[in-house]
Amino acid sequence: MVEMKKLENGFEYVELKNSVASAKIALQGAHIFSFKRSDEELLWLSSKSAFENGTAIRGGIPLCWPRFGNLDKALPQHGFARTFLFELMKVTEESDTLTVVHMQLKSSQESRKIWNFDFVLDIFFHISDTLKIEMQTSNKDTKEFLLTQAFHTYFAVSDIDDVVISGLDGKEYLDSLTGKEEYQKGDIFIDREVDRIYKESAEHITLSDKEHEVNIGAKNSHSVIVWNPWIEKCAKMSGMQKEAYKEFVCIESANALDDFKVVQLNESVSLFVKYNFRKLV
Ligand code: TA6
């Protein structure tokens, strides 16, 4: 099943279902905001999220592009792709267990006012018992451009107190809260605000709580961000209920900080992510 849905305010998304999974992907930002395996929602979506053009959905997988973070003051935090309207290029029901969705954003007069380069940004979603996404950047300009990017994935968790993130032991990270370089000691637990940019990624990162486990694989990424706003910051954030920090953790496969890309003219570079979900109970 594949259906185009439009809210009263004109906000459009694709809803699809096959025999093993279902998903909802907004045209704005090519933003997947629901991914279910046997009716279990695996991405977190804020109950207070806006669904209006110009405001990024709070939850799901915002695409940070052509910047991750807010170091480049000439661009909005996490870039502009997540508030721009993509074109739905194709939906292919490859089999009864795999649906492929292709969305595209091309540079425009509007985008050049923010970022003065010509580009094509293609997003390919593979919706199956695993979720795979490719973010492909093509430089259509006459000069190279610098790129940082991330899949800013909000994973739903049963209880933040039960979360264990493994696979980053020994990795160096920038603690965005203190500005200090640190090294990860053992597994990651969330019992305070956590905002860390790991400068090496891992072959496999595992997120688990009492109910399920997610195995996170990425390609062409050597940096990953772990973030939870905890109590105080959560209460101040847009589109978030006060208690929302208990319901999610962000693990963001990226090209961030020194892991940036320089895209030559006529060159394409892709960032890939793959999520394998497994129920534990
Ligand atoms: O990825 C972590 C982070 O950079 C946090 O510092 C926090 O700002 C979060 O992203 C959410 O950013 P947003 O712009 O989506 O509100």
mmCIF file of C-alpha atoms and ligand atoms in Angstrom:
data_model
loop_
_atom_site.group_PDB
_atom_site.id
_atom_site.type_symbol
_atom_site.label_atom_id
_atom_site.label_comp_id
_atom_site.label_asym_id
_atom_site.label_seq_id
_atom_site.Cartn_x
_atom_site.Cartn_y
_atom_site.Cartn_z
ATOM 1 C CA MET A 1 0.000 0.000 0.000
ATOM 2 C CA VAL A 2 1.284 3.487 -0.872
ATOM 3 C CA GLU A 3 -0.822 6.603 -0.280
ATOM 4 C CA MET A 4 -0.198 10.337 -0.539
ATOM 5 C CA LYS A 5 -1.682 12.090 2.489
ATOM 6 C CA LYS A 6 -2.322 15.818 2.874
ATOM 7 C CA LEU A 7 -3.257 17.582 6.140
ATOM 8 C CA GLU A 8 -5.725 20.472 6.157
ATOM 9 C CA ASN A 9 -2.812 22.948 6.198
ATOM 10 C CA GLY A 10 -1.406 21.344 3.038
ATOM 11 C CA PHE A 11 1.375 19.420 4.808
ATOM 12 C CA GLU A 12 2.017 16.320 2.674
ATOM 13 C CA TYR A 13 3.474 12.923 3.442
ATOM 14 C CA VAL A 14 3.706 9.460 1.944
ATOM 15 C CA GLU A 15 2.220 6.588 3.955
ATOM 16 C CA LEU A 16 3.286 3.088 2.962
ATOM 17 C CA LYS A 17 2.922 -0.448 4.261
ATOM 18 C CA ASN A 18 4.290 -3.798 3.124
ATOM 19 C CA SER A 19 4.141 -7.242 4.725
ATOM 20 C CA VAL A 20 6.910 -6.505 7.263
ATOM 21 C CA ALA A 21 6.939 -2.764 7.911
ATOM 22 C CA SER A 22 5.142 0.554 7.508
ATOM 23 C CA ALA A 23 6.390 4.140 7.332
ATOM 24 C CA LYS A 24 5.351 7.784 7.015
ATOM 25 C CA ILE A 25 7.685 10.188 5.199
ATOM 26 C CA ALA A 26 6.976 13.919 4.919
ATOM 27 C CA LEU A 27 7.836 15.718 1.680
ATOM 28 C CA GLN A 28 9.211 18.535 3.816
ATOM 29 C CA GLY A 29 12.747 17.552 4.659
ATOM 30 C CA ALA A 30 12.257 14.014 3.254
ATOM 31 C CA HIS A 31 11.535 13.468 6.923
ATOM 32 C CA ILE A 32 10.579 9.937 7.990
ATOM 33 C CA PHE A 33 8.543 10.331 11.176
ATOM 34 C CA SER A 34 7.174 6.816 11.625
ATOM 35 C CA PHE A 35 8.739 3.397 11.048
ATOM 36 C CA LYS A 36 6.868 0.385 12.373
ATOM 37 C CA ARG A 37 7.772 -3.293 12.393
ATOM 38 C CA SER A 38 4.799 -5.530 13.209
ATOM 39 C CA ASP A 39 2.922 -2.464 14.455
ATOM 40 C CA GLU A 40 5.666 -1.497 16.916
ATOM 41 C CA GLU A 41 6.779 2.145 16.468
ATOM 42 C CA LEU A 42 10.579 2.337 16.521
ATOM 43 C CA LEU A 43 11.116 6.059 15.968
ATOM 44 C CA TRP A 44 10.148 8.621 18.587
ATOM 45 C CA LEU A 45 7.791 11.435 17.577
ATOM 46 C CA SER A 46 6.897 14.271 19.901
ATOM 47 C CA SER A 47 3.191 14.516 20.719
ATOM 48 C CA LYS A 48 3.744 18.295 20.490
ATOM 49 C CA SER A 49 5.481 18.276 17.108
ATOM 50 C CA ALA A 50 4.306 20.779 14.521
ATOM 51 C CA PHE A 51 3.291 19.452 11.104
ATOM 52 C CA GLU A 52 3.538 22.648 9.115
ATOM 53 C CA ASN A 53 5.727 23.759 6.266
ATOM 54 C CA GLY A 54 8.656 25.800 7.539
ATOM 55 C CA THR A 55 8.900 24.079 10.934
ATOM 56 C CA ALA A 56 10.946 20.897 11.311
ATOM 57 C CA ILE A 57 9.077 17.900 12.717
ATOM 58 C CA ARG A 58 10.280 17.124 16.276
ATOM 59 C CA GLY A 59 11.219 13.446 16.142
ATOM 60 C CA GLY A 60 11.662 10.758 13.513
ATOM 61 C CA ILE A 61 14.833 11.320 11.463
ATOM 62 C CA PRO A 62 15.533 14.995 10.670
ATOM 63 C CA LEU A 63 18.175 15.293 7.937
ATOM 64 C CA CYS A 64 20.933 17.691 8.991
ATOM 65 C CA TRP A 65 22.233 19.048 5.657
ATOM 66 C CA PRO A 66 24.380 20.797 4.364
ATOM 67 C CA ARG A 67 25.530 21.355 7.946
ATOM 68 C CA PHE A 68 25.418 19.439 11.188
ATOM 69 C CA GLY A 69 25.209 21.684 14.254
ATOM 70 C CA ASN A 70 25.507 25.470 14.471
ATOM 71 C CA LEU A 71 29.211 26.133 13.953
ATOM 72 C CA ASP A 72 28.543 27.781 10.571
ATOM 73 C CA LYS A 73 26.676 30.910 11.633
ATOM 74 C CA ALA A 74 25.798 31.658 7.979
ATOM 75 C CA LEU A 75 23.379 28.705 8.005
ATOM 76 C CA PRO A 76 20.483 27.648 10.273
ATOM 77 C CA GLN A 77 21.340 25.060 12.969
ATOM 78 C CA HIS A 78 21.501 21.656 11.248
ATOM 79 C CA GLY A 79 21.233 23.317 7.814
ATOM 80 C CA PHE A 80 18.075 23.975 5.804
ATOM 81 C CA ALA A 81 17.109 20.667 4.105
ATOM 82 C CA ARG A 82 14.734 19.702 6.921
ATOM 83 C CA THR A 83 12.456 22.689 6.205
ATOM 84 C CA PHE A 84 12.570 22.555 2.397
ATOM 85 C CA LEU A 85 10.031 20.733 0.245
ATOM 86 C CA PHE A 86 11.434 17.656 -1.519
ATOM 87 C CA GLU A 87 9.954 16.177 -4.675
ATOM 88 C CA LEU A 88 8.670 12.593 -4.487
ATOM 89 C CA MET A 89 10.511 11.014 -7.435
ATOM 90 C CA LYS A 90 9.482 7.363 -7.171
ATOM 91 C CA VAL A 91 8.004 4.718 -4.881
ATOM 92 C CA THR A 92 8.858 1.158 -5.892
ATOM 93 C CA GLU A 93 7.239 -1.849 -4.265
ATOM 94 C CA GLU A 94 10.233 -4.094 -4.999
ATOM 95 C CA SER A 95 8.596 -7.054 -3.261
ATOM 96 C CA ASP A 96 6.022 -7.654 -0.544
ATOM 97 C CA THR A 97 8.819 -7.128 2.003
ATOM 98 C CA LEU A 98 10.627 -4.104 0.499
ATOM 99 C CA THR A 99 9.439 -0.660 -0.579
ATOM 100 C CA VAL A 100 11.950 1.898 -1.919
ATOM 101 C CA VAL A 101 11.149 5.624 -1.757
ATOM 102 C CA HIS A 102 13.214 8.243 -3.624
ATOM 103 C CA MET A 103 12.871 11.936 -2.760
ATOM 104 C CA GLN A 104 14.919 14.804 -4.213
ATOM 105 C CA LEU A 105 15.791 18.410 -3.418
ATOM 106 C CA LYS A 106 17.448 20.593 -6.051
ATOM 107 C CA SER A 107 19.080 23.975 -5.443
ATOM 108 C CA SER A 108 16.811 26.912 -6.172
ATOM 109 C CA GLN A 109 16.740 30.690 -5.970
ATOM 110 C CA GLU A 110 15.423 30.210 -2.423
ATOM 111 C CA SER A 111 18.185 27.816 -1.382
ATOM 112 C CA ARG A 112 20.892 29.940 -3.007
ATOM 113 C CA LYS A 113 19.874 32.857 -0.791
ATOM 114 C CA ILE A 114 20.887 30.679 2.168
ATOM 115 C CA TRP A 115 23.728 28.655 0.631
ATOM 116 C CA ASN A 116 25.149 29.875 -2.657
ATOM 117 C CA PHE A 117 25.800 26.548 -4.381
ATOM 118 C CA ASP A 118 24.005 24.410 -6.990
ATOM 119 C CA PHE A 119 23.345 20.853 -5.806
ATOM 120 C CA VAL A 120 21.055 17.859 -6.038
ATOM 121 C CA LEU A 121 20.226 16.014 -2.810
ATOM 122 C CA ASP A 122 18.733 12.524 -3.267
ATOM 123 C CA ILE A 123 17.326 10.495 -0.380
ATOM 124 C CA PHE A 124 16.615 6.788 -0.821
ATOM 125 C CA PHE A 125 14.609 4.960 1.855
ATOM 126 C CA HIS A 126 14.572 1.153 1.932
ATOM 127 C CA ILE A 127 11.571 0.196 4.053
ATOM 128 C CA SER A 128 11.773 -3.459 5.055
ATOM 129 C CA ASP A 129 12.355 -5.422 8.250
ATOM 130 C CA THR A 130 15.410 -3.185 8.481
ATOM 131 C CA LEU A 131 15.388 0.549 7.758
ATOM 132 C CA LYS A 132 18.112 1.715 5.373
ATOM 133 C CA ILE A 133 18.591 5.292 4.174
ATOM 134 C CA GLU A 134 21.051 6.840 1.704
ATOM 135 C CA MET A 135 21.670 10.600 1.629
ATOM 136 C CA GLN A 136 23.401 11.394 -1.685
ATOM 137 C CA THR A 137 24.820 14.868 -2.343
ATOM 138 C CA SER A 138 25.725 15.835 -5.918
ATOM 139 C CA ASN A 139 27.693 19.008 -6.608
ATOM 140 C CA LYS A 140 26.214 20.755 -9.659
ATOM 141 C CA ASP A 141 28.159 23.953 -9.136
ATOM 142 C CA THR A 142 31.330 25.254 -10.759
ATOM 143 C CA LYS A 143 33.305 25.019 -7.509
ATOM 144 C CA GLU A 144 33.747 22.563 -4.637
ATOM 145 C CA PHE A 145 31.771 22.921 -1.425
ATOM 146 C CA LEU A 146 32.207 21.786 2.160
ATOM 147 C CA LEU A 147 29.577 19.478 3.638
ATOM 148 C CA THR A 148 28.769 18.275 7.140
ATOM 149 C CA GLN A 149 25.618 16.180 7.635
ATOM 150 C CA ALA A 150 23.809 13.728 9.911
ATOM 151 C CA PHE A 151 20.814 11.474 10.284
ATOM 152 C CA HIS A 152 19.471 13.063 13.499
ATOM 153 C CA THR A 153 17.579 9.922 14.528
ATOM 154 C CA TYR A 154 15.234 9.959 17.531
ATOM 155 C CA PHE A 155 14.966 6.348 18.754
ATOM 156 C CA ALA A 156 11.930 5.501 20.907
ATOM 157 C CA VAL A 157 12.906 3.851 24.220
ATOM 158 C CA SER A 158 10.687 2.179 26.803
ATOM 159 C CA ASP A 159 12.370 4.054 29.680
ATOM 160 C CA ILE A 160 15.465 6.259 29.507
ATOM 161 C CA ASP A 161 16.681 4.724 32.802
ATOM 162 C CA ASP A 162 16.999 1.338 31.074
ATOM 163 C CA VAL A 163 18.976 2.578 28.055
ATOM 164 C CA VAL A 164 22.439 1.145 27.361
ATOM 165 C CA ILE A 165 24.440 2.298 24.314
ATOM 166 C CA SER A 166 27.416 0.105 23.496
ATOM 167 C CA GLY A 167 30.101 0.126 20.828
ATOM 168 C CA LEU A 168 31.764 3.476 21.537
ATOM 169 C CA ASP A 169 34.034 2.337 24.374
ATOM 170 C CA GLY A 170 37.428 4.043 24.162
ATOM 171 C CA LYS A 171 36.323 6.503 21.448
ATOM 172 C CA GLU A 172 37.274 10.176 21.689
ATOM 173 C CA TYR A 173 34.420 12.682 21.858
ATOM 174 C CA LEU A 174 33.781 16.393 22.140
ATOM 175 C CA ASP A 175 31.476 17.068 25.058
ATOM 176 C CA SER A 176 29.314 19.867 23.602
ATOM 177 C CA LEU A 177 28.221 20.838 27.111
ATOM 178 C CA THR A 178 31.740 21.541 28.413
ATOM 179 C CA GLY A 179 33.717 22.002 25.174
ATOM 180 C CA LYS A 180 36.166 19.402 26.489
ATOM 181 C CA GLU A 181 37.691 16.429 24.649
ATOM 182 C CA GLU A 182 36.968 13.187 26.539
ATOM 183 C CA TYR A 183 37.284 9.437 26.015
ATOM 184 C CA GLN A 184 34.321 7.101 26.389
ATOM 185 C CA LYS A 185 34.726 4.651 29.249
ATOM 186 C CA GLY A 186 32.571 1.585 28.703
ATOM 187 C CA ASP A 187 28.895 1.724 27.771
ATOM 188 C CA ILE A 188 26.833 4.941 27.695
ATOM 189 C CA PHE A 189 24.004 5.421 30.189
ATOM 190 C CA ILE A 190 21.658 8.419 30.205
ATOM 191 C CA ASP A 191 21.193 9.946 33.646
ATOM 192 C CA ARG A 192 21.809 13.630 32.791
ATOM 193 C CA GLU A 193 21.928 15.873 29.687
ATOM 194 C CA VAL A 194 24.198 14.182 27.155
ATOM 195 C CA ASP A 195 25.421 15.965 24.016
ATOM 196 C CA ARG A 196 28.537 14.314 22.628
ATOM 197 C CA ILE A 197 30.141 14.269 19.193
ATOM 198 C CA TYR A 198 32.202 11.070 18.942
ATOM 199 C CA LYS A 199 35.114 11.604 16.567
ATOM 200 C CA GLU A 200 35.379 8.008 15.539
ATOM 201 C CA SER A 201 32.389 5.893 14.798
ATOM 202 C CA ALA A 202 32.067 2.172 15.339
ATOM 203 C CA GLU A 203 31.319 -0.707 13.014
ATOM 204 C CA HIS A 204 28.213 -1.391 15.061
ATOM 205 C CA ILE A 205 26.603 0.651 17.792
ATOM 206 C CA THR A 206 23.888 -1.016 19.836
ATOM 207 C CA LEU A 207 21.084 0.759 21.625
ATOM 208 C CA SER A 208 19.108 -1.409 24.025
ATOM 209 C CA ASP A 209 16.473 -1.026 26.701
ATOM 210 C CA LYS A 210 14.397 -3.673 28.458
ATOM 211 C CA GLU A 211 12.159 -4.229 25.428
ATOM 212 C CA HIS A 212 14.261 -4.058 22.297
ATOM 213 C CA GLU A 213 17.652 -3.641 20.741
ATOM 214 C CA VAL A 214 18.674 -1.570 17.730
ATOM 215 C CA ASN A 215 21.864 -2.308 15.843
ATOM 216 C CA ILE A 216 23.099 0.838 14.090
ATOM 217 C CA GLY A 217 25.377 0.490 11.068
ATOM 218 C CA ALA A 218 26.668 3.404 8.977
ATOM 219 C CA LYS A 219 28.869 3.790 5.891
ATOM 220 C CA ASN A 220 31.069 6.771 4.951
ATOM 221 C CA SER A 221 30.588 8.112 8.473
ATOM 222 C CA HIS A 222 33.377 8.511 11.043
ATOM 223 C CA SER A 223 31.507 10.568 13.594
ATOM 224 C CA VAL A 224 28.377 9.981 15.625
ATOM 225 C CA ILE A 225 26.414 12.151 18.043
ATOM 226 C CA VAL A 226 24.643 10.931 21.185
ATOM 227 C CA TRP A 227 22.088 13.343 22.617
ATOM 228 C CA ASN A 228 19.423 13.508 25.254
ATOM 229 C CA PRO A 229 18.302 16.929 26.592
ATOM 230 C CA TRP A 230 17.380 15.596 30.059
ATOM 231 C CA ILE A 231 15.008 17.527 32.335
ATOM 232 C CA GLU A 232 16.003 21.188 32.162
ATOM 233 C CA LYS A 233 16.825 21.506 28.450
ATOM 234 C CA CYS A 234 13.812 19.373 27.478
ATOM 235 C CA ALA A 235 11.487 21.779 29.283
ATOM 236 C CA LYS A 236 12.893 24.661 27.193
ATOM 237 C CA MET A 237 12.818 22.958 23.791
ATOM 238 C CA SER A 238 10.266 23.684 21.073
ATOM 239 C CA GLY A 239 7.803 20.955 20.212
ATOM 240 C CA MET A 240 8.607 18.862 23.291
ATOM 241 C CA GLN A 241 6.511 17.788 26.269
ATOM 242 C CA LYS A 242 8.284 18.340 29.606
ATOM 243 C CA GLU A 243 8.697 14.602 30.226
ATOM 244 C CA ALA A 244 9.748 13.756 26.665
ATOM 245 C CA TYR A 245 13.394 13.205 27.661
ATOM 246 C CA LYS A 246 12.335 9.876 29.199
ATOM 247 C CA GLU A 247 11.056 8.561 25.877
ATOM 248 C CA PHE A 248 13.931 8.871 23.402
ATOM 249 C CA VAL A 249 17.622 9.036 22.746
ATOM 250 C CA CYS A 250 19.238 10.452 19.596
ATOM 251 C CA ILE A 251 22.100 8.498 18.010
ATOM 252 C CA GLU A 252 23.126 10.412 14.912
ATOM 253 C CA SER A 253 25.386 8.854 12.278
ATOM 254 C CA ALA A 254 27.184 11.828 10.754
ATOM 255 C CA ASN A 255 29.999 13.545 8.906
ATOM 256 C CA ALA A 256 30.642 16.152 11.598
ATOM 257 C CA LEU A 257 33.592 18.275 12.831
ATOM 258 C CA ASP A 258 36.821 16.994 11.238
ATOM 259 C CA ASP A 259 34.839 14.268 9.471
ATOM 260 C CA PHE A 260 33.560 16.837 6.942
ATOM 261 C CA LYS A 261 33.410 16.182 3.205
ATOM 262 C CA VAL A 262 34.659 18.453 0.410
ATOM 263 C CA VAL A 263 32.459 17.671 -2.601
ATOM 264 C CA GLN A 264 34.192 18.405 -5.885
ATOM 265 C CA LEU A 265 32.231 19.729 -8.835
ATOM 266 C CA ASN A 266 30.316 16.958 -10.663
ATOM 267 C CA GLU A 267 31.096 14.624 -7.743
ATOM 268 C CA SER A 268 28.474 12.746 -5.638
ATOM 269 C CA VAL A 269 29.036 11.592 -2.037
ATOM 270 C CA SER A 270 26.676 9.398 -0.003
ATOM 271 C CA LEU A 271 26.119 8.825 3.706
ATOM 272 C CA PHE A 272 24.381 5.534 4.537
ATOM 273 C CA VAL A 273 22.667 4.268 7.672
ATOM 274 C CA LYS A 274 21.054 0.934 8.484
ATOM 275 C CA TYR A 275 18.927 0.092 11.534
ATOM 276 C CA ASN A 276 18.224 -3.486 12.568
ATOM 277 C CA PHE A 277 15.569 -3.715 15.281
ATOM 278 C CA ARG A 278 15.105 -6.776 17.522
ATOM 279 C CA LYS A 279 12.420 -7.289 20.173
ATOM 280 C CA LEU A 280 13.736 -8.624 23.495
ATOM 281 C CA VAL A 281 10.402 -9.411 25.114
HETATM 282 O O1 TA6 B 1 22.348 16.694 17.852
HETATM 283 C C1 TA6 B 1 22.315 17.302 19.101
HETATM 284 C C2 TA6 B 1 21.851 18.738 18.948
HETATM 285 O O2 TA6 B 1 22.793 19.496 18.215
HETATM 286 C C3 TA6 B 1 21.602 19.291 20.341
HETATM 287 O O3 TA6 B 1 22.607 20.206 20.735
HETATM 288 C C4 TA6 B 1 20.202 19.933 20.224
HETATM 289 O O4 TA6 B 1 20.307 21.270 19.787
HETATM 290 C C5 TA6 B 1 19.562 19.018 19.195
HETATM 291 O O5 TA6 B 1 20.591 18.808 18.231
HETATM 292 C C6 TA6 B 1 18.255 19.497 18.620
HETATM 293 O O6 TA6 B 1 18.473 20.549 17.729
HETATM 294 P P1 TA6 B 1 17.195 21.196 16.968
HETATM 295 O O7 TA6 B 1 17.754 22.259 16.102
HETATM 296 O O8 TA6 B 1 16.544 20.081 16.197
HETATM 297 O O9 TA6 B 1 16.287 21.702 18.084
#
